[in-house]
Structures are given as C-alpha cells and as structure tokens.
CSV table of C-alpha atoms in Angstrom, one decimal:
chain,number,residue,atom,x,y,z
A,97,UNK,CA,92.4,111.1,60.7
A,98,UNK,CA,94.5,112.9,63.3
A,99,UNK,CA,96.0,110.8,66.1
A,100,UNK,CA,95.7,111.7,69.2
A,101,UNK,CA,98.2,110.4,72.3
A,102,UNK,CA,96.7,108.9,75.4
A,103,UNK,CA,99.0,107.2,78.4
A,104,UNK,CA,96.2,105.3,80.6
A,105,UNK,CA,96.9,103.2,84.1
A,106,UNK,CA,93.7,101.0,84.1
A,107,UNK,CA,94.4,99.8,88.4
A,108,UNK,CA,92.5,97.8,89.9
A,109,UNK,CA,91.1,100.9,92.3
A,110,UNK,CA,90.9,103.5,89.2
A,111,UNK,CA,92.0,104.8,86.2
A,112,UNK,CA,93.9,107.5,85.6
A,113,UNK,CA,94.9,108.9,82.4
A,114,UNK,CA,96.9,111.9,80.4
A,115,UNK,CA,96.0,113.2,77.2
A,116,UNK,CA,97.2,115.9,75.2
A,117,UNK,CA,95.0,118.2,77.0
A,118,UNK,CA,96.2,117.1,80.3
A,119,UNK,CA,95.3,114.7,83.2
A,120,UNK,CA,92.0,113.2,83.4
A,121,UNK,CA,90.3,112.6,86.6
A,122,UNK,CA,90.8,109.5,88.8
A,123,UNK,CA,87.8,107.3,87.2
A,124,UNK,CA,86.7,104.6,89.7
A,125,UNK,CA,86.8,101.2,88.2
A,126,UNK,CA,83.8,100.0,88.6
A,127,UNK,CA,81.0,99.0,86.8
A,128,UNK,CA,77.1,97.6,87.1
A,129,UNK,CA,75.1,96.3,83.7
A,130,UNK,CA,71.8,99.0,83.5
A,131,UNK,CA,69.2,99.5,81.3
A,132,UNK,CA,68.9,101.7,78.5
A,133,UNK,CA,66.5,104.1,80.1
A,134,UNK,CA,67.7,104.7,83.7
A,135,UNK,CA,64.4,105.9,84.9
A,136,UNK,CA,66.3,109.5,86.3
A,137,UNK,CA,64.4,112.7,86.7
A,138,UNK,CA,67.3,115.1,86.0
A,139,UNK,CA,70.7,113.9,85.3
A,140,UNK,CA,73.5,114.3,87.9
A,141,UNK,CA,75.3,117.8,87.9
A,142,UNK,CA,78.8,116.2,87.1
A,143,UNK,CA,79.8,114.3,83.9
A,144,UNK,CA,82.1,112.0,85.8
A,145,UNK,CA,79.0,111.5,88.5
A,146,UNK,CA,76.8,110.2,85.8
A,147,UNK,CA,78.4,107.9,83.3
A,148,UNK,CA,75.9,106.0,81.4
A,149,UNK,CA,76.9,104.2,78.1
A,150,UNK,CA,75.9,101.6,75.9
A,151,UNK,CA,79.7,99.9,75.1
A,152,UNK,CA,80.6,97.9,71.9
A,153,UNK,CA,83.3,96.2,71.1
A,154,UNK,CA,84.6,92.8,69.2
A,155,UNK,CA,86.6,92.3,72.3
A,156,UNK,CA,84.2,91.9,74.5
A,157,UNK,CA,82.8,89.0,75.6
A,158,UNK,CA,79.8,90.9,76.6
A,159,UNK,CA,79.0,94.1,74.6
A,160,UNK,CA,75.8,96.1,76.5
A,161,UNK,CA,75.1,99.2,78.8
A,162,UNK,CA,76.7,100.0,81.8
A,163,UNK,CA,76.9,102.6,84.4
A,164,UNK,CA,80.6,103.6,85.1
A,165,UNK,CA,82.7,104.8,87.7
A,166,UNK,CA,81.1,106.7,90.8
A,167,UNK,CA,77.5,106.2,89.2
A,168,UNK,CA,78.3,102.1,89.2
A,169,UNK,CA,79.3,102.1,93.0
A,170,UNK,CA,76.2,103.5,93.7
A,171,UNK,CA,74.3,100.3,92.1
A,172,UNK,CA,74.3,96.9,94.7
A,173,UNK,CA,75.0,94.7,91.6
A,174,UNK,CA,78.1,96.8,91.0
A,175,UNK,CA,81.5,94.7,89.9
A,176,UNK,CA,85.1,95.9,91.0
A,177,UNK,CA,87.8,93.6,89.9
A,178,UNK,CA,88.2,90.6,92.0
A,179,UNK,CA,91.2,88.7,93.2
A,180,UNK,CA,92.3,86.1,90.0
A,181,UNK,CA,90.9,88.8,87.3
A,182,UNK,CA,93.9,88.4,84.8
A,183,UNK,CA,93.6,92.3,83.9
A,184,UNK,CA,94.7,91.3,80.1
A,185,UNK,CA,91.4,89.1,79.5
A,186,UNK,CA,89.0,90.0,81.3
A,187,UNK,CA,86.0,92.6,80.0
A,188,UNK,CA,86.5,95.2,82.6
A,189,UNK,CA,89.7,96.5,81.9
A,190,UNK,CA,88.4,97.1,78.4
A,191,UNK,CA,85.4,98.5,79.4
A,192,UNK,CA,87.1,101.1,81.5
A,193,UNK,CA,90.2,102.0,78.6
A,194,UNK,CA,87.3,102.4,76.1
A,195,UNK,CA,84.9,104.7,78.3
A,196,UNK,CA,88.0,106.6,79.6
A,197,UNK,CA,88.9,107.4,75.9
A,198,UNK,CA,85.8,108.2,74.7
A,199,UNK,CA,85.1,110.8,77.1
A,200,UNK,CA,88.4,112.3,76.3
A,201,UNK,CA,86.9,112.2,72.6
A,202,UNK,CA,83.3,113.4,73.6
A,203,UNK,CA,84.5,116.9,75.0
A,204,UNK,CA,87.4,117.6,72.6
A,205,UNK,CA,86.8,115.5,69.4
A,206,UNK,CA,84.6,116.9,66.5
A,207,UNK,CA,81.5,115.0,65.3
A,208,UNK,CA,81.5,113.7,61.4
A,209,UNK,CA,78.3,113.8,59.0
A,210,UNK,CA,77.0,111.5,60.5
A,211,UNK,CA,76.9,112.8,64.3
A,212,UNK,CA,79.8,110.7,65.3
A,213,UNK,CA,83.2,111.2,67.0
A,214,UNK,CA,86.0,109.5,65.1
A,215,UNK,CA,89.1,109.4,67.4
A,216,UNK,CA,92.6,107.4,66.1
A,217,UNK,CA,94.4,106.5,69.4
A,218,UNK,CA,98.6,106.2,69.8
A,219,UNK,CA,98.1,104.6,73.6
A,220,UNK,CA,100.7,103.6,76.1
A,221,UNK,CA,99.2,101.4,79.0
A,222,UNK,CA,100.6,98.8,81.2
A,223,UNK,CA,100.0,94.9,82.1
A,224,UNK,CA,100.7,93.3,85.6
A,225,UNK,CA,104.3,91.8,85.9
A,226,UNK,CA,102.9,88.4,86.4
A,227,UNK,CA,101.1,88.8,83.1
A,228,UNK,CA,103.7,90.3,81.6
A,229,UNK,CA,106.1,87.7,82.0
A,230,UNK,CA,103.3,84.5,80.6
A,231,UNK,CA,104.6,84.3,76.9
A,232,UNK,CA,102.1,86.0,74.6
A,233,UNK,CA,100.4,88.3,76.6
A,234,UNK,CA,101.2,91.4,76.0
A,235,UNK,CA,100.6,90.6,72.0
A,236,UNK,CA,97.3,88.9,73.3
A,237,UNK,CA,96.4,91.9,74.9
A,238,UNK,CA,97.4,94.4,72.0
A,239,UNK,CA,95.7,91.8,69.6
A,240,UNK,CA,92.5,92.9,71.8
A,241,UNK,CA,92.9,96.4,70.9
A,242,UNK,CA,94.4,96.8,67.8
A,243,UNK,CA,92.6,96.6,64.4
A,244,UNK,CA,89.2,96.9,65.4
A,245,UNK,CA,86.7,99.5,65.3
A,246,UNK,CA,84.8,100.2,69.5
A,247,UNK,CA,82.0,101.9,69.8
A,248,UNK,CA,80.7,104.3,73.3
A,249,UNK,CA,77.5,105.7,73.1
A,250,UNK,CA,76.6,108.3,75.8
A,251,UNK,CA,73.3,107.8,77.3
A,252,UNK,CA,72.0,109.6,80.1
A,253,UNK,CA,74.8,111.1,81.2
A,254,UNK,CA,75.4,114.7,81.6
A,255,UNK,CA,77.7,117.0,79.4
A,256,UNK,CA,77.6,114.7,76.5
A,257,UNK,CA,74.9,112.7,76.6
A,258,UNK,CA,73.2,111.2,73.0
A,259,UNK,CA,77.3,111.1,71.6
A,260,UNK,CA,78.8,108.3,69.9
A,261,UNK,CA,82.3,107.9,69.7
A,262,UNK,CA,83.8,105.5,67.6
A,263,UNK,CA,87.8,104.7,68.3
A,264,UNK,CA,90.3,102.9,66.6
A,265,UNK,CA,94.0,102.4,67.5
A,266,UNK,CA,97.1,103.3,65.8
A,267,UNK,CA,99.3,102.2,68.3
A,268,UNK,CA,99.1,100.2,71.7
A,269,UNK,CA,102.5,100.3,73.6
A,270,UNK,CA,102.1,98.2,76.5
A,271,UNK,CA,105.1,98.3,79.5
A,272,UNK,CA,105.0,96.5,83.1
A,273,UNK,CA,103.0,98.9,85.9
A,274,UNK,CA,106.4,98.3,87.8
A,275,UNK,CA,109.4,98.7,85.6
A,276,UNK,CA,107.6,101.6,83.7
A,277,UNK,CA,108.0,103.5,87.2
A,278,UNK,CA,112.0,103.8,86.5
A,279,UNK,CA,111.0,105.7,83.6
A,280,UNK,CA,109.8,108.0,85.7
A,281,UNK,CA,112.6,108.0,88.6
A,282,UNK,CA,115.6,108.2,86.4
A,283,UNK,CA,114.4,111.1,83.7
A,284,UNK,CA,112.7,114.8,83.7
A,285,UNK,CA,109.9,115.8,81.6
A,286,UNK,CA,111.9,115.7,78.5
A,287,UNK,CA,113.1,112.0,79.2
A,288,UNK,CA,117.0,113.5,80.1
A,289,UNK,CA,118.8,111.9,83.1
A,290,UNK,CA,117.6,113.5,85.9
A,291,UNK,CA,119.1,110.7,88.8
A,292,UNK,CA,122.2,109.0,87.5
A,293,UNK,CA,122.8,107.7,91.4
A,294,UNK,CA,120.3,105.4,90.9
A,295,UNK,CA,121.3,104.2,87.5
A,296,UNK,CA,124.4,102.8,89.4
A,297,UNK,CA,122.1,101.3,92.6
A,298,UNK,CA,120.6,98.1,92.4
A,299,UNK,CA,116.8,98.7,93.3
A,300,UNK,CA,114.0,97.7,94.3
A,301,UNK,CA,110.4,99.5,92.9
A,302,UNK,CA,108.1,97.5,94.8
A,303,UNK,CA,103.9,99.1,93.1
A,304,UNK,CA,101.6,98.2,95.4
A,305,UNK,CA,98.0,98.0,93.6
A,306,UNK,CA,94.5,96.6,94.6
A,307,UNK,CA,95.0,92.9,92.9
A,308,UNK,CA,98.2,92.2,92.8
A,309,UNK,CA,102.2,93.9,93.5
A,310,UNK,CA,104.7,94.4,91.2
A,311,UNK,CA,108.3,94.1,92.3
A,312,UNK,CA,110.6,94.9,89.5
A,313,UNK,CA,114.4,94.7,90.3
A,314,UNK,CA,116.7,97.3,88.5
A,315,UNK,CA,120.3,96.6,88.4
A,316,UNK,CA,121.9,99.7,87.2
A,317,UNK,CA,119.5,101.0,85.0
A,318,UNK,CA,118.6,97.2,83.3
A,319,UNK,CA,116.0,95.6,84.1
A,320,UNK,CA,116.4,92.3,86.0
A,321,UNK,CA,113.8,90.2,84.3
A,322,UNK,CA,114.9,86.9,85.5
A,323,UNK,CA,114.6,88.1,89.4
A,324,UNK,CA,111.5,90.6,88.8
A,325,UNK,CA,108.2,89.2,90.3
A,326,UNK,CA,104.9,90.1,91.8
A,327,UNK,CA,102.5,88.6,94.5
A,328,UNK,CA,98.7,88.1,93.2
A,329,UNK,CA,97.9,90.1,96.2
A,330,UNK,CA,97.7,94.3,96.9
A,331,UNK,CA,95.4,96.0,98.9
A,332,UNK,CA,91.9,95.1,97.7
A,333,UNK,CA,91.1,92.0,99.7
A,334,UNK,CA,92.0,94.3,103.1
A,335,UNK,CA,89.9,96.5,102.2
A,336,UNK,CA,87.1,94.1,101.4
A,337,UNK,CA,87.2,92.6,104.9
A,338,UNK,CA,87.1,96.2,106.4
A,339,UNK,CA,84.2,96.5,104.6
A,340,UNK,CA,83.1,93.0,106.0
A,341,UNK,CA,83.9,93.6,109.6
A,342,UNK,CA,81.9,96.9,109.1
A,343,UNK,CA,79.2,95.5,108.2
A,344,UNK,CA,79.0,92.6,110.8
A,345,UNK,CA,79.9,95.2,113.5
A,346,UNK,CA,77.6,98.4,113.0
A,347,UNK,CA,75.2,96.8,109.8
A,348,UNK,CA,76.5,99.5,107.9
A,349,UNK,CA,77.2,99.1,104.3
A,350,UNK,CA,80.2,101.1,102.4
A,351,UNK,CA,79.2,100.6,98.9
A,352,UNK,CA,82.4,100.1,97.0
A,353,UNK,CA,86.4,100.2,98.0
A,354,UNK,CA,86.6,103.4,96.4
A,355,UNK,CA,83.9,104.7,99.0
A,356,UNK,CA,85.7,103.1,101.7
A,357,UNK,CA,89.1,104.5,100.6
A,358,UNK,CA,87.9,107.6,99.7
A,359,UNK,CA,85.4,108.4,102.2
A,360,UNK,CA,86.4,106.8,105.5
A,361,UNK,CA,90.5,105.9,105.1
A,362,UNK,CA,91.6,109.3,103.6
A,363,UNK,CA,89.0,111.7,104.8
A,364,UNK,CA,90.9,115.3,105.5
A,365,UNK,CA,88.5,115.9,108.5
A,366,UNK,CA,86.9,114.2,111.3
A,367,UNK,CA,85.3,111.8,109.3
A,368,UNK,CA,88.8,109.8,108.7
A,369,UNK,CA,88.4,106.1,109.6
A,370,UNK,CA,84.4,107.2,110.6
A,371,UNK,CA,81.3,106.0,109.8
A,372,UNK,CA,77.7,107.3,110.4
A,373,UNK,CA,75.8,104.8,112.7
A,374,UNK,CA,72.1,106.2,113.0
A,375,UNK,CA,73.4,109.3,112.6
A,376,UNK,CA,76.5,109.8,114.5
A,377,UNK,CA,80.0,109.5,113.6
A,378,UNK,CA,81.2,106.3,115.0
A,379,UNK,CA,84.7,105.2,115.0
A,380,UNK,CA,86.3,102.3,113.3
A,381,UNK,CA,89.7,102.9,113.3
A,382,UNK,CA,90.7,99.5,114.9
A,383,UNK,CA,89.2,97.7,112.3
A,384,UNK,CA,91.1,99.9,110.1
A,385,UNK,CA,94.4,99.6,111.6
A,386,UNK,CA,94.1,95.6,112.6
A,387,UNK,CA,93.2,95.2,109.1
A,388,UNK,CA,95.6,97.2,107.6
A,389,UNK,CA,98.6,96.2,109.5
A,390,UNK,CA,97.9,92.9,108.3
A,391,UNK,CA,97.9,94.2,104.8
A,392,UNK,CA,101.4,95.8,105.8
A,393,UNK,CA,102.8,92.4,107.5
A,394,UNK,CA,102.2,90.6,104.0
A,395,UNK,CA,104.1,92.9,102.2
A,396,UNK,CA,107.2,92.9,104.9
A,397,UNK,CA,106.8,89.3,104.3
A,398,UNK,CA,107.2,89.6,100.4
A,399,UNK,CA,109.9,92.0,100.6
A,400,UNK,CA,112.0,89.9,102.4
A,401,UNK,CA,111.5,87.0,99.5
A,402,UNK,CA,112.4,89.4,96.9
A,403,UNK,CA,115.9,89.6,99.5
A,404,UNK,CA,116.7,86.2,99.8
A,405,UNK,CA,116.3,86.6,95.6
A,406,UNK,CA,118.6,89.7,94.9
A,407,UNK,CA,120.6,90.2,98.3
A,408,UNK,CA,122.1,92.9,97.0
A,409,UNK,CA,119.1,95.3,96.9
A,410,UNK,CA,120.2,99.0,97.9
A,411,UNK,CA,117.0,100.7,98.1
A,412,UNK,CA,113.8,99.7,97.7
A,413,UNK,CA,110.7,102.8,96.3
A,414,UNK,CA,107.2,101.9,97.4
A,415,UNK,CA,105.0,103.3,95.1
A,416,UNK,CA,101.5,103.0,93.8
A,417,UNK,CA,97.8,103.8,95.4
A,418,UNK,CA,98.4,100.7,97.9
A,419,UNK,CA,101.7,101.8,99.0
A,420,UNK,CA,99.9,105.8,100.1
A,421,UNK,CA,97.2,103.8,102.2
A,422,UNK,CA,99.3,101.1,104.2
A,423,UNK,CA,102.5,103.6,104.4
A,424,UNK,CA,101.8,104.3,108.2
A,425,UNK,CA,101.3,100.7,109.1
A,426,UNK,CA,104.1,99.0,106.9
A,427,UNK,CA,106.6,101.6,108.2
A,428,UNK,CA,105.7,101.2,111.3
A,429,UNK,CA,106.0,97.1,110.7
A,430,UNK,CA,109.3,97.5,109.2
A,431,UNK,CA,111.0,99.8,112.0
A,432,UNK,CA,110.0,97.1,114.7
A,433,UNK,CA,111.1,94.0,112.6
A,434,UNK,CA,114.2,92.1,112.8
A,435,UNK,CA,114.9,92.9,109.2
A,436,UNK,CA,114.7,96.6,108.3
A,437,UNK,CA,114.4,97.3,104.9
A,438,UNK,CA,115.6,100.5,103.0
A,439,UNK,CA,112.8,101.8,102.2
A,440,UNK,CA,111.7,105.0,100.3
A,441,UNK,CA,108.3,107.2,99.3
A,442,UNK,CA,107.7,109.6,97.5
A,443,UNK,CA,107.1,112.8,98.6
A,444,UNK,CA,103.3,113.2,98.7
A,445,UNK,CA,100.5,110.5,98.0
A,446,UNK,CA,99.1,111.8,94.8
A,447,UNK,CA,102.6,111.5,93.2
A,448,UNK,CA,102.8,107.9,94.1
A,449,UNK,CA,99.8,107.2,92.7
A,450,UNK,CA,100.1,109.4,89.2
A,451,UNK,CA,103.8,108.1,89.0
A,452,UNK,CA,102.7,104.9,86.6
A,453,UNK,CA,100.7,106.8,83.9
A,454,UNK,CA,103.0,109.7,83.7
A,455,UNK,CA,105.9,106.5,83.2
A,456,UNK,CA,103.6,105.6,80.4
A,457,UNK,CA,103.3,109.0,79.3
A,458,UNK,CA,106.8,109.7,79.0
A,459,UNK,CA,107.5,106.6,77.6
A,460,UNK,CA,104.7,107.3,74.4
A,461,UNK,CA,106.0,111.3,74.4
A,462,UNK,CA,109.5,110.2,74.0
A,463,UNK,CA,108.9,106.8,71.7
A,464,UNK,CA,106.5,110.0,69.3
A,465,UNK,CA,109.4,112.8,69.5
A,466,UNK,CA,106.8,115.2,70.6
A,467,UNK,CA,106.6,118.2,73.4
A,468,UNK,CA,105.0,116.9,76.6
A,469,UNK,CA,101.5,118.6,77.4
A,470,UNK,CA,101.7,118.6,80.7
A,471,UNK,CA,104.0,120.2,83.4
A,472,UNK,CA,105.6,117.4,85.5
A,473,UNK,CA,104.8,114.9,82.5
C-alpha cells in the first residue's frame, strides 16, 4: 500500500493541514453527535459545509456519528474544545485528525473491491508544550494512533457521500506547536539555512492558540527545554465571554468562536466587530476591545515571567491564530507598559497562522528525503 505524507495542526480553533496535493482548508474544530439520517432535503452545495460521518476507531472512547466542522457549529449541542482538554487524550482531537485525513483520502484515494478507500499515513503533528514536557505523552499519544486500523464513513455529505475510508499509520512524528515554529524561521522550503542571525540570538517564539500558549526559548538554534513553558490559557475563553456579554447585551447568539472570529472580529467590510440586532448592524466593538485587551494584558503578563526566566531574551516572534487577533491590542499594551518587550510578527495573518503545519511539513518532507509539494512549504 502506498504511503501518502500528511503534516496536520489539530488547534484548538481549527485544523489545518498539507498533503501531497497541497493545503487543505482551515477545518473548524468542532463537533455535535447526529443521527444517521439527518433529515436534509438536499445536501449543502460545499463538501466542507456538510460534513457528516459515522467515525470508528479503537481510540475512541466514544465511536458514533458526528457532524463536523462548519456543519457542527450550526447545531446548539455543538462541542469546541474547552479549557483543561489535554489535546493528547481527549476524543476530539482524534476525531478531527481522522475526518481531516479521510477527506484527503475520499477525493484522491482509489476505492478497493470492496468499495473502500485504503490510505497508509506517514503524519507529522504536534502536542502542546505543557503536554509535551509530562513523561510519556507524546508515546501515549502516538500509541493512540499507531497500529490500529480507523474507520470514516461519509454520510450525507456532499462530494463523497456513501465512502468509507479506512486509514492506518506508518508513521506518527509528533513535535511541540512552539519549537516546531523554528523549523520554519530558520530554513527555506528545502530545509537549507535561510536566517543564520537568528541561530546566534537567543529567542523567544511565544504561539498563541485557543487553549493554551506555547513559549519555547531558543538559545542559538537549541532548544531550551529546561526554560521552555506554556500558560493553559490562549484566546478561547475571551472569546467565549465576548460571546457572553453579546448575548446578555443584545440576546443575540454567535453560534460558535469560529463564527464569532470569523464573522464579527475579522470581517473585511462593515460588518467587522458588528452584529445584526432585529435587522440592523449594531456595533460591539467595545465589548470586543475591553475583552480583548484583557486577553492582550495576560499575555504581557506572561511574557514578562518568561523574562524574569531567560533575561537574556533578544527577540521575541508572536505567532499563531491568537497572536493575528489580539496583535492590535497586545501592541498597543506593550508600547504603553513599563516593560517593552521586543516584539516581532509576521508579515501577514494567514502566515502566522499556517506557520505551525508548514513546521510540521518541513519537518516530515526533510525526515522522508522527498520534494516538497507545495510552494512556500
């Protein structure tokens, strides 16, 4: 059986992925139980608008049927993950790594005999750095993965509905979200030293996500495991009481954080930081920035920990989906503080949140000797 490369970021906001054919879409984690039979007159127009699949696996605690991604926010009884969800145990981040490589296998694999897709896996993924560094999880985590046949079935969903794809791993590397990110920093697409200034810096990458922050500390070019750490904290629970204030305020519910981020907080028209109150656009941009600047405050506060740790910090790279959101606010925090950090961005917002999965790419193109697919990868 061929195998077939895949780099996934399974974050806590959504999943994003490279295969061999190139980048996947940006797959909303989240997830509602459903019934076999959905009850729909005619399917949605859009694959990734209509995921519906029964999910099996030995790993699971809980094998069934689910609705996934952008379908699942649009159920009440939806689940996003919450704050304490140990990403390395839990069901959902399973669920999501499974569906996410099963429609990669849907639309390019070929079906056997039998009328099922067979797909053989070499993946690269990533844990938190607080899981990272508990003894025995990465191997508890790969344990989950490895060795076992899982099973999607596609039910009423559009595009490739009635296919079953059954997937089986060959590999599973697994790196930290936040020291995979030098990988990408350091080296071009061919994994060749593209920044050798930072190799002699001591850094900061500080990966803002939804549940929790990694801060890994480079010290040229080694990682600086004993001084690393994270904060079981990113941008989720702000935007949970956005949605909270929202709703006490104008009794107007936003269905899911993805919603919220996607519709309200980074709308490219006059809809940003909006909502429609019996109609009308309605502003709730002080909710957004109160809320949000409190978001940005924590992190100050956690940066200037991870100083009194490694005083010697030169520079210090905000990265991740959190870090694009709460940029205005946290430089705005950090220019009127008493301690003004050196921080840096990346140039545009999709980069900084595609830069962990195309670390994990690189690292699984380089570790298989093979030709990237992708430009930029």
């Amino acid at each position: 059986m061929m195998i077939h490369l895949a780099a996934i970021d399974v974050g806590n906001d959504g999943v994003k992925a490279i295969f061999e054919t190139g980048k996947g879409i940006i797959l909303p984690n989240v997830v509602a139980e459903a019934p076999a039979d959905r009850g729909v007159v005619s399917l949605e127009s859009s694959l990734y608008e209509g995921i519906h699949c029964r999910v099996t696996s030995p790993s699971l605690v809980k094998s069934g049927v689910y609705t996934v991604g952008n379908l699942a926010t649009r159920y009440s009884d939806n689940h996003e993950p919450e704050p304490g969800d140990a990403k390395s145990s839990n069901d959902q981040a399973i669920i999501m790594l499974l569906v996410t490589l099963a429609i990669d296998a849907a639309k390019h694999g070929e079906a056997n005999s039998n009328g099922v897709v067979e797909c053989r896996y070499a993946l690269s993924t990533g844990l938190p750095l607080k899981e990272i560094k508990k003894p025995g999880t990465k191997e508890a985590f790969r344990d989950r993965l490895m060795g076992k046949v899982h099973e999607v079935e596609f039910l009423q969903t559009p595009e490739i509905g009635k296919k079953v794809v059954r997937i089986e791993f060959d590999t599973v590397s697994i790196s930290s979200e936040g020291q995979a990110a030098m990988m990408f920093l350091v080296t071009d697409e061919q994994g060749r030293i593209k920044n050798e200034e930072l190799l002699n810096k001591s850094i900061l990458i500080n990966d803002i996500g939804g549940l929790s922050t990694d801060s890994a500390v480079i010290e040229r070019g080694e990682p600086d495991n004993m001084n690393s750490d994270g904060l079981n904290s990113g941008v989720s629970e702000y935007l949970d009481t956005i949605i909270e204030q929202v709703y006490e305020r104008y009794h107007h519910r936003i269905r899911s954080r993805r919603n919220l981020v996607r519709d309200v907080l980074l709308a490219k028209d006059e809809r940003k930081n909006h909502i429609l109150v019996d109609g009308k656009l309605t502003s709730i941009k002080d909710v957004v920035d109160e809320v949000l600047t409190a978001c940005a405050k924590a992190q100050h506060d956690h940066l200037g920990r991870m100083w009194k740790k490694v005083s010697d910090v030169e520079l210090v790279f905000q990265i991740g989906g959190g870090s694009a959101l709460i940029r205005p606010y946290l430089t705005a925090v950090n220019e009127n503080s008493r301690h003004v950090y050196p921080l840096r961005w990346q140039e545009s917002a999709d980069e900084s949140i595609w830069m962990i999965v195309e670390s994990y790419w690189k690292i699984l193109v380089l570790s298989k000797r093979v030709t990237p697919a992708i430009e930029g990868v």
